[in-house]
């Protein structure tokens, strides 16, 4: 879940962000992109310099630039709270992320002005009139690269009132989170996507110079054995010169009797035997459909299903044998 917080100055966005941090949300601020840019230039960080630099970045790199750079810092499987959203293009960019919701933290201008005075920050306006003048300037601009708070708050999915004490603010946020959680549906890969994805990662361990292939054997939706193609145990790796046939890049389908590399499916089956693991009745996931030798091993090992991603160039006869023996054969492009 990604929660964006927007609102007028001193509405309580940072207070609410700190509250969400206690609930496991990672904190990100679009303003930090501007601060980093100012720091790189050796310039002081003030309210005026932040506004000017933010406008400059949006003008040069597009009005969504702060959101783009902030999103780049996000990691999968984490919740985030994002603050300092001040331009509609930033909202539009954040909405491209799944499960993003924008919350307008709202408070009356007099209350916000009193909060500003209480924080005693250098550079803050000292009169209500000056405070409102700055707010009006930030609310709307003809230039699309500048701050447009009025348009941003109108894009909010929810409004949280902060005209009272912290307890009521937090209660309101808790209720909002409960409402949003009903719509929050984490995406999960299908079993085919899950297992084939793992097989593809396993393939990256292959030391074969010709082709990288990965395979896994599944029983009861559990991985019981894995394998990737390469030279046998105790033999120099293929990518270190261990297999002359592969290292000479012999034409595909020729001189197979000279190849010393074991195939991924073969290794998955042999590894199960090596460790005394039963695989009868299991499913084999492989990034390439099996060759004839591996097919015979699959049949004799008692595997009942083969799921593959790409077809092996010499796979006609192996597929016929699997079909004749009653092994379920499926191709999945995930």
mmCIF file with all atom_site columns, C-alpha atoms in Angstrom, residues 13-163:
data_model
loop_
_atom_site.group_PDB
_atom_site.id
_atom_site.type_symbol
_atom_site.label_atom_id
_atom_site.label_alt_id
_atom_site.label_comp_id
_atom_site.label_asym_id
_atom_site.label_entity_id
_atom_site.label_seq_id
_atom_site.pdbx_PDB_ins_code
_atom_site.Cartn_x
_atom_site.Cartn_y
_atom_site.Cartn_z
_atom_site.occupancy
_atom_site.B_iso_or_equiv
_atom_site.pdbx_formal_charge
_atom_site.auth_seq_id
_atom_site.auth_comp_id
_atom_site.auth_asym_id
_atom_site.auth_atom_id
_atom_site.pdbx_PDB_model_num
ATOM 1   C CA . UNK A 1 13  ? 0.978   15.789 7.131   1.00 0.00 ? 13  UNK A CA 1
ATOM 2   C CA . UNK A 1 14  ? 4.284   15.073 8.869   1.00 0.00 ? 14  UNK A CA 1
ATOM 3   C CA . UNK A 1 15  ? 2.509   14.213 12.114  1.00 0.00 ? 15  UNK A CA 1
ATOM 4   C CA . UNK A 1 16  ? 0.353   11.717 10.263  1.00 0.00 ? 16  UNK A CA 1
ATOM 5   C CA . UNK A 1 17  ? 3.361   10.368 8.368   1.00 0.00 ? 17  UNK A CA 1
ATOM 6   C CA . UNK A 1 18  ? 5.136   9.683  11.672  1.00 0.00 ? 18  UNK A CA 1
ATOM 7   C CA . UNK A 1 19  ? 2.036   7.869  12.901  1.00 0.00 ? 19  UNK A CA 1
ATOM 8   C CA . UNK A 1 20  ? 2.033   5.669  9.785   1.00 0.00 ? 20  UNK A CA 1
ATOM 9   C CA . UNK A 1 21  ? 5.730   4.958  10.244  1.00 0.00 ? 21  UNK A CA 1
ATOM 10  C CA . UNK A 1 22  ? 4.875   3.371  13.599  1.00 0.00 ? 22  UNK A CA 1
ATOM 11  C CA . UNK A 1 23  ? 2.523   1.090  11.669  1.00 0.00 ? 23  UNK A CA 1
ATOM 12  C CA . UNK A 1 24  ? 5.299   -0.133 9.381   1.00 0.00 ? 24  UNK A CA 1
ATOM 13  C CA . UNK A 1 25  ? 5.114   2.386  6.540   1.00 0.00 ? 25  UNK A CA 1
ATOM 14  C CA . UNK A 1 26  ? 8.404   3.567  5.025   1.00 0.00 ? 26  UNK A CA 1
ATOM 15  C CA . UNK A 1 27  ? 8.695   7.361  4.805   1.00 0.00 ? 27  UNK A CA 1
ATOM 16  C CA . UNK A 1 28  ? 9.441   9.114  1.519   1.00 0.00 ? 28  UNK A CA 1
ATOM 17  C CA . UNK A 1 29  ? 9.265   12.820 0.740   1.00 0.00 ? 29  UNK A CA 1
ATOM 18  C CA . UNK A 1 30  ? 9.233   14.369 -2.709  1.00 0.00 ? 30  UNK A CA 1
ATOM 19  C CA . UNK A 1 31  ? 10.984  17.342 -1.128  1.00 0.00 ? 31  UNK A CA 1
ATOM 20  C CA . UNK A 1 32  ? 13.988  15.136 -0.361  1.00 0.00 ? 32  UNK A CA 1
ATOM 21  C CA . UNK A 1 33  ? 14.650  14.995 -4.103  1.00 0.00 ? 33  UNK A CA 1
ATOM 22  C CA . UNK A 1 34  ? 14.862  18.790 -4.071  1.00 0.00 ? 34  UNK A CA 1
ATOM 23  C CA . UNK A 1 35  ? 17.010  18.818 -0.920  1.00 0.00 ? 35  UNK A CA 1
ATOM 24  C CA . UNK A 1 36  ? 19.456  16.396 -2.540  1.00 0.00 ? 36  UNK A CA 1
ATOM 25  C CA . UNK A 1 37  ? 19.660  18.613 -5.633  1.00 0.00 ? 37  UNK A CA 1
ATOM 26  C CA . UNK A 1 38  ? 20.355  21.708 -3.504  1.00 0.00 ? 38  UNK A CA 1
ATOM 27  C CA . UNK A 1 39  ? 22.958  19.837 -1.469  1.00 0.00 ? 39  UNK A CA 1
ATOM 28  C CA . UNK A 1 40  ? 24.716  18.717 -4.670  1.00 0.00 ? 40  UNK A CA 1
ATOM 29  C CA . UNK A 1 41  ? 24.888  22.371 -5.725  1.00 0.00 ? 41  UNK A CA 1
ATOM 30  C CA . UNK A 1 42  ? 26.088  23.491 -2.304  1.00 0.00 ? 42  UNK A CA 1
ATOM 31  C CA . UNK A 1 43  ? 23.111  25.800 -1.826  1.00 0.00 ? 43  UNK A CA 1
ATOM 32  C CA . UNK A 1 44  ? 21.341  26.525 1.492   1.00 0.00 ? 44  UNK A CA 1
ATOM 33  C CA . UNK A 1 45  ? 18.063  24.732 2.137   1.00 0.00 ? 45  UNK A CA 1
ATOM 34  C CA . UNK A 1 46  ? 15.310  27.228 2.890   1.00 0.00 ? 46  UNK A CA 1
ATOM 35  C CA . UNK A 1 47  ? 11.610  27.325 2.109   1.00 0.00 ? 47  UNK A CA 1
ATOM 36  C CA . UNK A 1 48  ? 12.267  29.747 -0.731  1.00 0.00 ? 48  UNK A CA 1
ATOM 37  C CA . UNK A 1 49  ? 15.151  27.715 -2.200  1.00 0.00 ? 49  UNK A CA 1
ATOM 38  C CA . UNK A 1 50  ? 13.102  24.499 -1.995  1.00 0.00 ? 50  UNK A CA 1
ATOM 39  C CA . UNK A 1 51  ? 10.203  26.078 -3.887  1.00 0.00 ? 51  UNK A CA 1
ATOM 40  C CA . UNK A 1 52  ? 12.497  27.633 -6.487  1.00 0.00 ? 52  UNK A CA 1
ATOM 41  C CA . UNK A 1 53  ? 14.515  24.447 -7.027  1.00 0.00 ? 53  UNK A CA 1
ATOM 42  C CA . UNK A 1 54  ? 11.373  22.314 -7.176  1.00 0.00 ? 54  UNK A CA 1
ATOM 43  C CA . UNK A 1 55  ? 9.950   24.580 -9.877  1.00 0.00 ? 55  UNK A CA 1
ATOM 44  C CA . UNK A 1 56  ? 13.277  24.462 -11.691 1.00 0.00 ? 56  UNK A CA 1
ATOM 45  C CA . UNK A 1 57  ? 13.413  20.643 -11.657 1.00 0.00 ? 57  UNK A CA 1
ATOM 46  C CA . UNK A 1 58  ? 9.825   20.342 -12.870 1.00 0.00 ? 58  UNK A CA 1
ATOM 47  C CA . UNK A 1 59  ? 10.471  22.900 -15.607 1.00 0.00 ? 59  UNK A CA 1
ATOM 48  C CA . UNK A 1 60  ? 13.564  21.108 -16.895 1.00 0.00 ? 60  UNK A CA 1
ATOM 49  C CA . UNK A 1 61  ? 12.597  17.450 -16.426 1.00 0.00 ? 61  UNK A CA 1
ATOM 50  C CA . UNK A 1 62  ? 8.801   17.521 -16.444 1.00 0.00 ? 62  UNK A CA 1
ATOM 51  C CA . UNK A 1 63  ? 6.215   18.251 -13.741 1.00 0.00 ? 63  UNK A CA 1
ATOM 52  C CA . UNK A 1 64  ? 6.266   14.614 -12.573 1.00 0.00 ? 64  UNK A CA 1
ATOM 53  C CA . UNK A 1 65  ? 10.050  14.444 -12.034 1.00 0.00 ? 65  UNK A CA 1
ATOM 54  C CA . UNK A 1 66  ? 9.935   14.423 -8.218  1.00 0.00 ? 66  UNK A CA 1
ATOM 55  C CA . UNK A 1 67  ? 7.468   11.541 -8.199  1.00 0.00 ? 67  UNK A CA 1
ATOM 56  C CA . UNK A 1 68  ? 9.479   9.597  -10.788 1.00 0.00 ? 68  UNK A CA 1
ATOM 57  C CA . UNK A 1 69  ? 12.652  9.834  -8.700  1.00 0.00 ? 69  UNK A CA 1
ATOM 58  C CA . UNK A 1 70  ? 10.811  8.992  -5.487  1.00 0.00 ? 70  UNK A CA 1
ATOM 59  C CA . UNK A 1 71  ? 9.177   5.918  -7.021  1.00 0.00 ? 71  UNK A CA 1
ATOM 60  C CA . UNK A 1 72  ? 12.614  4.749  -8.146  1.00 0.00 ? 72  UNK A CA 1
ATOM 61  C CA . UNK A 1 73  ? 13.600  4.514  -4.468  1.00 0.00 ? 73  UNK A CA 1
ATOM 62  C CA . UNK A 1 74  ? 10.694  2.191  -3.623  1.00 0.00 ? 74  UNK A CA 1
ATOM 63  C CA . UNK A 1 75  ? 11.148  -1.534 -3.075  1.00 0.00 ? 75  UNK A CA 1
ATOM 64  C CA . UNK A 1 76  ? 8.615   -4.314 -3.636  1.00 0.00 ? 76  UNK A CA 1
ATOM 65  C CA . UNK A 1 77  ? 6.653   -5.746 -0.713  1.00 0.00 ? 77  UNK A CA 1
ATOM 66  C CA . UNK A 1 78  ? 6.877   -2.580 1.401   1.00 0.00 ? 78  UNK A CA 1
ATOM 67  C CA . UNK A 1 79  ? 4.236   -0.073 2.488   1.00 0.00 ? 79  UNK A CA 1
ATOM 68  C CA . UNK A 1 80  ? 5.082   3.596  1.898   1.00 0.00 ? 80  UNK A CA 1
ATOM 69  C CA . UNK A 1 81  ? 3.814   6.953  3.064   1.00 0.00 ? 81  UNK A CA 1
ATOM 70  C CA . UNK A 1 82  ? 4.734   9.749  0.635   1.00 0.00 ? 82  UNK A CA 1
ATOM 71  C CA . UNK A 1 83  ? 4.574   13.446 1.544   1.00 0.00 ? 83  UNK A CA 1
ATOM 72  C CA . UNK A 1 84  ? 5.229   16.810 -0.160  1.00 0.00 ? 84  UNK A CA 1
ATOM 73  C CA . UNK A 1 85  ? 2.940   16.117 -3.118  1.00 0.00 ? 85  UNK A CA 1
ATOM 74  C CA . UNK A 1 86  ? 2.213   19.525 -4.636  1.00 0.00 ? 86  UNK A CA 1
ATOM 75  C CA . UNK A 1 87  ? 1.605   19.063 -8.367  1.00 0.00 ? 87  UNK A CA 1
ATOM 76  C CA . UNK A 1 88  ? -1.157  17.113 -10.218 1.00 0.00 ? 88  UNK A CA 1
ATOM 77  C CA . UNK A 1 89  ? 1.431   15.413 -12.431 1.00 0.00 ? 89  UNK A CA 1
ATOM 78  C CA . UNK A 1 90  ? 3.033   13.983 -9.309  1.00 0.00 ? 90  UNK A CA 1
ATOM 79  C CA . UNK A 1 91  ? -0.300  12.446 -8.313  1.00 0.00 ? 91  UNK A CA 1
ATOM 80  C CA . UNK A 1 92  ? -0.798  11.032 -11.809 1.00 0.00 ? 92  UNK A CA 1
ATOM 81  C CA . UNK A 1 93  ? 2.660   9.461  -11.722 1.00 0.00 ? 93  UNK A CA 1
ATOM 82  C CA . UNK A 1 94  ? 2.079   7.946  -8.280  1.00 0.00 ? 94  UNK A CA 1
ATOM 83  C CA . UNK A 1 95  ? -1.278  6.564  -9.411  1.00 0.00 ? 95  UNK A CA 1
ATOM 84  C CA . UNK A 1 96  ? 0.598   4.369  -11.870 1.00 0.00 ? 96  UNK A CA 1
ATOM 85  C CA . UNK A 1 97  ? 1.710   2.379  -8.839  1.00 0.00 ? 97  UNK A CA 1
ATOM 86  C CA . UNK A 1 98  ? -0.706  -0.313 -7.685  1.00 0.00 ? 98  UNK A CA 1
ATOM 87  C CA . UNK A 1 99  ? -2.610  0.412  -4.474  1.00 0.00 ? 99  UNK A CA 1
ATOM 88  C CA . UNK A 1 100 ? -1.768  4.110  -4.300  1.00 0.00 ? 100 UNK A CA 1
ATOM 89  C CA . UNK A 1 101 ? -4.231  6.321  -2.421  1.00 0.00 ? 101 UNK A CA 1
ATOM 90  C CA . UNK A 1 102 ? -4.029  10.074 -1.882  1.00 0.00 ? 102 UNK A CA 1
ATOM 91  C CA . UNK A 1 103 ? -5.229  11.528 1.413   1.00 0.00 ? 103 UNK A CA 1
ATOM 92  C CA . UNK A 1 104 ? -5.909  15.208 1.938   1.00 0.00 ? 104 UNK A CA 1
ATOM 93  C CA . UNK A 1 105 ? -4.971  16.231 5.487   1.00 0.00 ? 105 UNK A CA 1
ATOM 94  C CA . UNK A 1 106 ? -7.251  19.171 6.151   1.00 0.00 ? 106 UNK A CA 1
ATOM 95  C CA . UNK A 1 107 ? -7.274  21.877 8.813   1.00 0.00 ? 107 UNK A CA 1
ATOM 96  C CA . UNK A 1 108 ? -8.611  25.427 9.017   1.00 0.00 ? 108 UNK A CA 1
ATOM 97  C CA . UNK A 1 109 ? -6.265  28.293 8.104   1.00 0.00 ? 109 UNK A CA 1
ATOM 98  C CA . UNK A 1 110 ? -6.345  29.921 11.566  1.00 0.00 ? 110 UNK A CA 1
ATOM 99  C CA . UNK A 1 111 ? -5.465  26.647 13.242  1.00 0.00 ? 111 UNK A CA 1
ATOM 100 C CA . UNK A 1 112 ? -2.642  26.053 10.798  1.00 0.00 ? 112 UNK A CA 1
ATOM 101 C CA . UNK A 1 113 ? -1.277  29.560 11.306  1.00 0.00 ? 113 UNK A CA 1
ATOM 102 C CA . UNK A 1 114 ? -1.183  29.042 15.082  1.00 0.00 ? 114 UNK A CA 1
ATOM 103 C CA . UNK A 1 115 ? 0.659   25.766 14.560  1.00 0.00 ? 115 UNK A CA 1
ATOM 104 C CA . UNK A 1 116 ? 3.169   27.558 12.362  1.00 0.00 ? 116 UNK A CA 1
ATOM 105 C CA . UNK A 1 117 ? 3.791   30.186 15.013  1.00 0.00 ? 117 UNK A CA 1
ATOM 106 C CA . UNK A 1 118 ? 4.232   27.508 17.649  1.00 0.00 ? 118 UNK A CA 1
ATOM 107 C CA . UNK A 1 119 ? 6.978   25.735 15.725  1.00 0.00 ? 119 UNK A CA 1
ATOM 108 C CA . UNK A 1 120 ? 9.030   28.988 15.523  1.00 0.00 ? 120 UNK A CA 1
ATOM 109 C CA . UNK A 1 121 ? 10.794  28.085 12.323  1.00 0.00 ? 121 UNK A CA 1
ATOM 110 C CA . UNK A 1 122 ? 13.072  30.707 10.796  1.00 0.00 ? 122 UNK A CA 1
ATOM 111 C CA . UNK A 1 123 ? 11.626  32.190 7.621   1.00 0.00 ? 123 UNK A CA 1
ATOM 112 C CA . UNK A 1 124 ? 7.988   31.509 8.485   1.00 0.00 ? 124 UNK A CA 1
ATOM 113 C CA . UNK A 1 125 ? 5.564   34.438 8.044   1.00 0.00 ? 125 UNK A CA 1
ATOM 114 C CA . UNK A 1 126 ? 4.751   36.356 11.229  1.00 0.00 ? 126 UNK A CA 1
ATOM 115 C CA . UNK A 1 127 ? 1.257   37.558 10.335  1.00 0.00 ? 127 UNK A CA 1
ATOM 116 C CA . UNK A 1 128 ? -1.862  35.750 9.231   1.00 0.00 ? 128 UNK A CA 1
ATOM 117 C CA . UNK A 1 129 ? -2.062  37.976 6.155   1.00 0.00 ? 129 UNK A CA 1
ATOM 118 C CA . UNK A 1 130 ? 1.469   37.006 5.070   1.00 0.00 ? 130 UNK A CA 1
ATOM 119 C CA . UNK A 1 131 ? 0.681   33.356 5.781   1.00 0.00 ? 131 UNK A CA 1
ATOM 120 C CA . UNK A 1 132 ? -2.410  33.485 3.535   1.00 0.00 ? 132 UNK A CA 1
ATOM 121 C CA . UNK A 1 133 ? -0.517  35.364 0.818   1.00 0.00 ? 133 UNK A CA 1
ATOM 122 C CA . UNK A 1 134 ? 2.022   32.521 0.547   1.00 0.00 ? 134 UNK A CA 1
ATOM 123 C CA . UNK A 1 135 ? -0.757  29.933 0.582   1.00 0.00 ? 135 UNK A CA 1
ATOM 124 C CA . UNK A 1 136 ? -2.629  31.663 -2.224  1.00 0.00 ? 136 UNK A CA 1
ATOM 125 C CA . UNK A 1 137 ? 0.542   31.770 -4.321  1.00 0.00 ? 137 UNK A CA 1
ATOM 126 C CA . UNK A 1 138 ? 1.048   28.019 -3.825  1.00 0.00 ? 138 UNK A CA 1
ATOM 127 C CA . UNK A 1 139 ? -2.588  27.109 -4.429  1.00 0.00 ? 139 UNK A CA 1
ATOM 128 C CA . UNK A 1 140 ? -2.747  27.732 -8.151  1.00 0.00 ? 140 UNK A CA 1
ATOM 129 C CA . UNK A 1 141 ? -0.357  28.600 -10.983 1.00 0.00 ? 141 UNK A CA 1
ATOM 130 C CA . UNK A 1 142 ? -0.715  29.030 -14.710 1.00 0.00 ? 142 UNK A CA 1
ATOM 131 C CA . UNK A 1 143 ? 2.685   27.404 -15.140 1.00 0.00 ? 143 UNK A CA 1
ATOM 132 C CA . UNK A 1 144 ? 2.104   23.589 -14.945 1.00 0.00 ? 144 UNK A CA 1
ATOM 133 C CA . UNK A 1 145 ? 5.605   23.063 -13.542 1.00 0.00 ? 145 UNK A CA 1
ATOM 134 C CA . UNK A 1 146 ? 4.888   25.026 -10.357 1.00 0.00 ? 146 UNK A CA 1
ATOM 135 C CA . UNK A 1 147 ? 3.006   24.133 -7.184  1.00 0.00 ? 147 UNK A CA 1
ATOM 136 C CA . UNK A 1 148 ? -0.744  23.698 -7.616  1.00 0.00 ? 148 UNK A CA 1
ATOM 137 C CA . UNK A 1 149 ? -2.051  22.649 -4.242  1.00 0.00 ? 149 UNK A CA 1
ATOM 138 C CA . UNK A 1 150 ? -5.694  23.373 -5.024  1.00 0.00 ? 150 UNK A CA 1
ATOM 139 C CA . UNK A 1 151 ? -5.718  20.934 -7.929  1.00 0.00 ? 151 UNK A CA 1
ATOM 140 C CA . UNK A 1 152 ? -3.839  18.308 -5.919  1.00 0.00 ? 152 UNK A CA 1
ATOM 141 C CA . UNK A 1 153 ? -6.223  18.281 -2.958  1.00 0.00 ? 153 UNK A CA 1
ATOM 142 C CA . UNK A 1 154 ? -9.140  17.955 -5.375  1.00 0.00 ? 154 UNK A CA 1
ATOM 143 C CA . UNK A 1 155 ? -7.592  14.699 -6.578  1.00 0.00 ? 155 UNK A CA 1
ATOM 144 C CA . UNK A 1 156 ? -7.587  13.150 -3.087  1.00 0.00 ? 156 UNK A CA 1
ATOM 145 C CA . UNK A 1 157 ? -9.280  9.795  -2.526  1.00 0.00 ? 157 UNK A CA 1
ATOM 146 C CA . UNK A 1 158 ? -9.972  10.534 1.143   1.00 0.00 ? 158 UNK A CA 1
ATOM 147 C CA . UNK A 1 159 ? -10.006 13.525 3.498   1.00 0.00 ? 159 UNK A CA 1
ATOM 148 C CA . UNK A 1 160 ? -8.744  13.355 7.085   1.00 0.00 ? 160 UNK A CA 1
ATOM 149 C CA . UNK A 1 161 ? -9.698  16.272 9.315   1.00 0.00 ? 161 UNK A CA 1
ATOM 150 C CA . UNK A 1 162 ? -7.068  17.612 11.709  1.00 0.00 ? 162 UNK A CA 1
ATOM 151 C CA . UNK A 1 163 ? -8.850  20.467 13.466  1.00 0.00 ? 163 UNK A CA 1
#
